[in-house]
Each structure stands twice: as C-alpha cells, then as structure tokens.
CSV table of C-alpha atoms and ligand atoms in Angstrom, one decimal:
chain,number,residue,atom,x,y,z
A,1,MET,CA,9.3,18.2,-33.7
A,2,PRO,CA,7.9,15.6,-31.2
A,3,THR,CA,5.0,13.5,-32.4
A,4,TRP,CA,2.0,12.3,-30.6
A,5,ASN,CA,3.6,9.0,-29.4
A,6,HIS,CA,6.3,11.1,-27.6
A,7,ILE,CA,3.4,12.6,-25.6
A,8,MET,CA,1.3,9.6,-24.9
A,9,LEU,CA,2.3,6.3,-23.1
A,10,GLN,CA,5.4,8.0,-21.9
A,11,ASN,CA,8.3,6.2,-20.1
A,12,SER,CA,8.9,6.9,-16.5
A,13,SER,CA,10.5,10.3,-15.8
A,14,ASN,CA,10.4,10.5,-12.0
A,15,PRO,CA,11.6,8.3,-9.1
A,16,SER,CA,7.9,7.8,-7.9
A,17,MET,CA,7.0,6.2,-11.2
A,18,GLU,CA,10.0,3.8,-11.0
A,19,GLN,CA,8.9,2.8,-7.5
A,20,LEU,CA,5.4,2.2,-8.8
A,21,ILE,CA,6.6,0.1,-11.7
A,22,MET,CA,8.7,-2.0,-9.4
A,23,PHE,CA,5.8,-2.5,-7.1
A,24,HIS,CA,3.5,-3.4,-10.0
A,25,ASP,CA,6.0,-6.1,-11.1
A,26,HIS,CA,6.4,-7.4,-7.5
A,27,SER,CA,2.6,-7.6,-7.1
A,28,MET,CA,2.2,-9.3,-10.4
A,29,LEU,CA,4.7,-12.0,-9.5
A,30,ILE,CA,2.7,-12.8,-6.3
A,31,LEU,CA,-0.5,-12.8,-8.3
A,32,PHE,CA,0.9,-15.2,-10.9
A,33,MET,CA,2.2,-17.6,-8.2
A,34,ILE,CA,-1.2,-17.6,-6.5
A,35,CYS,CA,-3.0,-18.2,-9.8
A,36,ILE,CA,-0.7,-21.0,-10.8
A,37,PHE,CA,-1.1,-22.7,-7.4
A,38,ILE,CA,-4.9,-22.4,-7.5
A,39,VAL,CA,-5.2,-23.7,-11.0
A,40,TYR,CA,-2.9,-26.6,-10.2
A,41,MET,CA,-5.0,-27.5,-7.1
A,42,MET,CA,-8.3,-27.2,-9.0
A,43,VAL,CA,-7.1,-29.4,-11.9
A,44,PHE,CA,-5.5,-31.9,-9.4
A,45,SER,CA,-8.7,-32.2,-7.4
A,46,MET,CA,-10.8,-32.8,-10.5
A,47,VAL,CA,-8.6,-35.4,-12.2
A,48,ASN,CA,-7.8,-37.6,-9.1
A,49,LYS,CA,-10.2,-40.2,-7.7
A,50,ASN,CA,-9.3,-39.8,-4.0
A,51,PHE,CA,-12.3,-39.7,-1.6
A,52,ASN,CA,-12.2,-39.6,2.1
A,53,TYR,CA,-15.7,-40.0,3.6
A,54,LEU,CA,-14.4,-39.7,7.2
A,55,LEU,CA,-12.9,-36.3,6.7
A,56,LEU,CA,-14.9,-33.8,8.8
A,57,GLN,CA,-12.3,-31.3,10.0
A,58,GLY,CA,-8.6,-30.4,9.8
A,59,GLN,CA,-7.2,-27.9,12.3
A,60,GLU,CA,-3.7,-27.9,10.8
A,61,ILE,CA,-4.8,-27.1,7.2
A,62,GLU,CA,-7.2,-24.5,8.5
A,63,THR,CA,-4.4,-22.7,10.3
A,64,ILE,CA,-2.1,-22.9,7.3
A,65,TRP,CA,-4.7,-21.6,4.8
A,66,THR,CA,-5.6,-18.8,7.1
A,67,MET,CA,-2.0,-17.7,8.0
A,68,ALA,CA,-0.5,-18.1,4.5
A,69,PRO,CA,-2.8,-15.4,2.8
A,70,ALA,CA,-2.2,-13.1,5.8
A,71,ILE,CA,1.6,-13.4,5.3
A,72,ILE,CA,1.3,-12.9,1.5
A,73,LEU,CA,-0.8,-9.7,2.1
A,74,LEU,CA,1.9,-8.4,4.3
A,75,PHE,CA,4.4,-8.7,1.5
A,76,ILE,CA,2.1,-6.5,-0.6
A,77,THR,CA,1.0,-4.1,2.1
A,78,ILE,CA,4.5,-3.1,3.5
A,79,PRO,CA,6.0,-1.9,0.2
A,80,SER,CA,2.7,-0.4,-0.9
A,81,LEU,CA,2.5,1.8,2.2
A,82,LYS,CA,6.2,2.6,2.0
A,83,ILE,CA,5.8,4.0,-1.6
A,84,LEU,CA,2.5,5.8,-0.6
A,85,TYR,CA,4.2,7.8,2.2
A,86,MET,CA,7.5,8.3,0.3
A,87,MET,CA,5.6,10.0,-2.6
A,88,GLU,CA,4.3,12.7,-0.3
A,89,GLU,CA,7.7,13.2,1.5
A,90,ILE,CA,9.7,16.2,0.5
A,91,PHE,CA,13.5,15.9,0.2
A,92,LYS,CA,15.3,19.3,0.4
A,93,PRO,CA,13.5,21.0,-2.5
A,94,PHE,CA,15.2,23.5,-4.7
A,95,MET,CA,12.0,25.4,-5.2
A,96,THR,CA,8.2,25.2,-4.7
A,97,ILE,CA,5.6,25.3,-7.4
A,98,LYS,CA,2.0,26.1,-6.4
A,99,VAL,CA,-0.7,24.5,-8.6
A,100,ILE,CA,-4.2,25.9,-8.4
A,101,GLY,CA,-7.1,24.3,-10.1
A,102,HIS,CA,-9.9,26.4,-11.6
A,103,GLN,CA,-13.0,25.7,-13.6
A,104,TRP,CA,-11.5,25.0,-16.1
A,105,TYR,CA,-7.8,25.7,-16.3
A,106,TRP,CA,-4.8,25.4,-14.1
A,107,SER,CA,-2.8,28.3,-12.7
A,108,TYR,CA,0.8,28.2,-11.4
A,109,GLU,CA,2.8,30.2,-9.0
A,110,TYR,CA,6.6,30.1,-8.5
A,111,SER,CA,6.8,31.8,-5.2
A,112,ASP,CA,10.6,31.5,-4.9
A,113,PHE,CA,10.9,33.9,-7.9
A,114,LYS,CA,9.3,37.3,-8.0
A,115,ASP,CA,6.0,37.8,-9.9
A,116,ILE,CA,6.0,34.4,-11.6
A,117,GLU,CA,2.3,33.6,-11.9
A,118,PHE,CA,0.4,32.4,-14.9
A,119,ASP,CA,-2.7,30.6,-16.1
A,120,SER,CA,-2.4,27.6,-18.3
A,121,PHE,CA,-5.2,27.0,-20.9
A,122,MET,CA,-5.6,24.3,-23.4
A,123,ILE,CA,-4.7,25.2,-27.0
A,124,ASN,CA,-7.6,24.6,-29.4
A,125,ASN,CA,-5.7,23.6,-32.5
A,126,SER,CA,-2.5,22.1,-31.3
A,127,GLN,CA,0.1,20.9,-33.8
A,128,LEU,CA,1.6,18.7,-31.1
A,129,MET,CA,-1.2,16.8,-29.5
A,130,ARG,CA,-5.0,17.5,-29.6
A,131,LEU,CA,-6.5,18.3,-26.2
A,132,LEU,CA,-3.2,17.9,-24.4
A,133,ASP,CA,-1.2,21.0,-25.2
A,134,VAL,CA,-1.4,24.3,-23.3
A,135,ASP,CA,-0.5,27.9,-24.0
A,136,ASN,CA,1.7,28.3,-20.9
A,137,ARG,CA,3.6,25.1,-19.9
A,138,VAL,CA,5.0,24.5,-16.4
A,139,MET,CA,8.7,24.9,-16.8
A,140,ILE,CA,10.8,22.7,-14.5
A,141,PRO,CA,14.5,22.1,-14.4
A,142,PHE,CA,15.4,18.4,-14.5
A,143,ASN,CA,17.6,16.6,-11.9
A,144,THR,CA,16.3,19.0,-9.4
A,145,PRO,CA,14.1,18.2,-6.3
A,146,ILE,CA,10.9,20.2,-6.6
A,147,ARG,CA,8.0,20.6,-4.1
A,148,ILE,CA,4.6,20.8,-5.7
A,149,LEU,CA,1.7,22.3,-3.7
A,150,VAL,CA,-1.7,21.6,-5.0
A,151,THR,CA,-4.9,23.4,-4.2
A,152,SER,CA,-8.1,24.6,-5.8
A,153,ALA,CA,-10.0,27.9,-6.1
A,154,ASP,CA,-13.4,26.4,-6.7
A,155,VAL,CA,-14.3,22.7,-6.9
A,156,ILE,CA,-12.2,19.5,-6.4
A,157,HIS,CA,-9.8,18.9,-9.3
A,158,SER,CA,-6.9,16.5,-9.5
A,159,TRP,CA,-3.4,17.4,-10.9
A,160,SER,CA,-1.8,14.3,-12.5
A,161,ILE,CA,1.1,13.4,-14.7
A,162,PRO,CA,1.0,9.6,-15.4
A,163,SER,CA,4.7,9.3,-16.5
A,164,MET,CA,5.8,10.8,-13.2
A,165,GLY,CA,3.5,8.6,-11.2
A,166,LEU,CA,1.9,11.7,-9.7
A,167,LYS,CA,-1.7,12.3,-9.0
A,168,MET,CA,-3.0,14.7,-6.3
A,169,ASP,CA,-6.4,16.0,-5.5
A,170,ALA,CA,-6.7,19.8,-5.7
A,171,THR,CA,-9.2,20.5,-2.9
A,172,PRO,CA,-10.5,24.0,-2.0
A,173,GLY,CA,-9.3,25.1,1.4
A,174,ARG,CA,-6.6,22.5,1.6
A,175,ILE,CA,-3.0,22.3,0.4
A,176,ASN,CA,-1.6,18.9,-0.7
A,177,GLN,CA,2.1,18.3,-1.4
A,178,MET,CA,4.0,16.1,-3.8
A,179,PHE,CA,7.6,15.5,-4.6
A,180,MET,CA,9.1,15.7,-8.1
A,181,ASN,CA,12.6,15.1,-9.4
A,182,ILE,CA,12.4,14.8,-13.2
A,183,ASN,CA,15.3,12.7,-14.5
A,184,ARG,CA,15.5,14.0,-18.1
A,185,PRO,CA,14.5,16.8,-20.4
A,186,GLY,CA,11.2,16.6,-22.3
A,187,ILE,CA,7.6,17.4,-22.3
A,188,TYR,CA,5.2,15.5,-20.1
A,189,SER,CA,1.4,15.7,-20.3
A,190,GLY,CA,-1.4,15.0,-17.9
A,191,GLN,CA,-5.0,15.8,-17.4
A,192,CYS,CA,-7.4,16.8,-14.6
A,193,SER,CA,-8.4,13.5,-12.9
A,194,GLU,CA,-11.4,14.5,-10.9
A,195,ILE,CA,-14.7,15.2,-12.6
A,196,CYS,CA,-15.0,19.0,-12.0
A,197,GLY,CA,-17.7,20.2,-14.4
A,198,ALA,CA,-18.5,20.7,-18.1
A,199,ASN,CA,-15.0,21.4,-19.3
A,200,HIS,CA,-13.2,18.8,-17.1
A,201,SER,CA,-11.8,17.1,-20.2
A,202,PHE,CA,-10.3,20.4,-21.5
A,203,MET,CA,-7.9,21.5,-18.7
A,204,PRO,CA,-4.8,19.5,-19.5
A,205,ILE,CA,-1.4,19.8,-17.9
A,206,MET,CA,1.9,20.1,-19.8
A,207,VAL,CA,5.2,20.1,-18.0
A,208,GLU,CA,8.4,21.1,-19.9
A,209,SER,CA,11.6,19.9,-18.4
A,210,ILE,CA,14.7,21.9,-19.3
A,211,ASN,CA,18.2,22.3,-17.9
A,212,MET,CA,18.9,24.8,-15.1
A,213,LYS,CA,20.6,27.3,-17.4
A,214,ASN,CA,17.5,27.6,-19.6
A,215,PHE,CA,15.3,27.5,-16.6
A,216,PHE,CA,17.0,30.6,-15.2
A,217,LYS,CA,16.8,32.2,-18.7
A,218,TRP,CA,13.0,31.6,-18.6
A,219,VAL,CA,12.8,33.0,-15.1
A,220,MET,CA,14.7,36.2,-16.1
A,221,ASN,CA,12.6,36.7,-19.2
A,222,PHE,CA,9.3,36.2,-17.5
B,1,CU,CU1,-11.5,18.0,-13.7
C-alpha cells in the first residue's frame, strides 16, 4: 500500500522533467556565479581606500558590462527555448489520450480504442491521499510514447502532473498537445492549475502507469 509520501514530492518520471531539472541546475550555477562575483565586488569596493577623482567615463568597461550580461542571458535563453519547444513536440506516439476539463472534474477519451471514455472525480474519503485520489484513474503504459491532447468544455482549466514536468492549459475551443513517456510504473498525481471556479481545488488528476500487458487487459475489460 503506497503512503502519502509516495504521492507527494515525487521523483521525475518523464523525460520532460529530467530536462527541466537539468535546466534548473544549469541556471542555478549561473546564478551562484553572478552572486558570488557581485558580493566580491561589493565587499572589495567597501574595504579598499582607492579613489580616483578624475574618473568621469570608461568606454571599455561600459562595453564589457553591457555585453557580458547579454552573453550570459543567451546561455539561459537557448536551452530554455529548446526545452519549451521539445515538450510540445510529439515523437511517434503509440496512442492519444484526450483530456477534457469540466467544472469540476476531468474526463478522458482513448480514441484509439473503441468506446473508452470516462469521467474522473475526486474521491471524498481516500485511504491513499486526501484530495488527490480519483475514482477513475488515467491508465497509461510505461516506456511508451503518448500524445496528450488537452481541451475544456467550459472555462479554462490546466492539466498538470508536476513529477512529469507537464502543465498545459485546457482552453475551450482550442486543443493543446503534450508529449509523455513515463519511465516507470507507479501512480502520479496532479491538480487543476488554473483557477476555474468554486471547486477548482477538488478536481485532481491521478495517472496510473502500468505495463503494456496489464494496459491491454484494462482496455479489454473496459
Ligand atoms: Cu481549476
């Protein structure tokens, strides 16, 4: 029986999240280098007694401290945009799952299989995790490329699974796509991430990742 700490603060379970963690570490390294340099310069300028009353301008130093931040920003911008576009790119999906936001529950459609459509409501007295478990979980085979299409039937919602690094607005009249390739079995939770009305906090998402054999069993028995 999984306990609450298996459900919250989950480890990465999707390539997107691994990319985001690496990008976070990369950005933090740059941030630390800048902070250390700035603190050093501030302390150094406070403790030394140098004073140049003839100094009015310095073209070279102006050029350097304009160019250097621009170059540093490029080192952050390029990988950031790369990940942003990669997360929405679809790589030969095995199947498509349609996610539809409603006030206040999610519904799912597996259009590659006949008649698989269901609503997913929060369970009131969950033994697993309060406010996160649902009656019908999204069943997904692991190690399998999946296309997720997100839309809404009423107002804007947002379908998100933090451990997979996925978060996509569910907008009425528009279909957004995401790529998912879960790397291990387990259950992964998420919540609606766009204020959508009174019960916004009570329309969680629960994904159950299983192997292909059990997934087909689930499809057959649906
Ligand atoms: Cu919401």
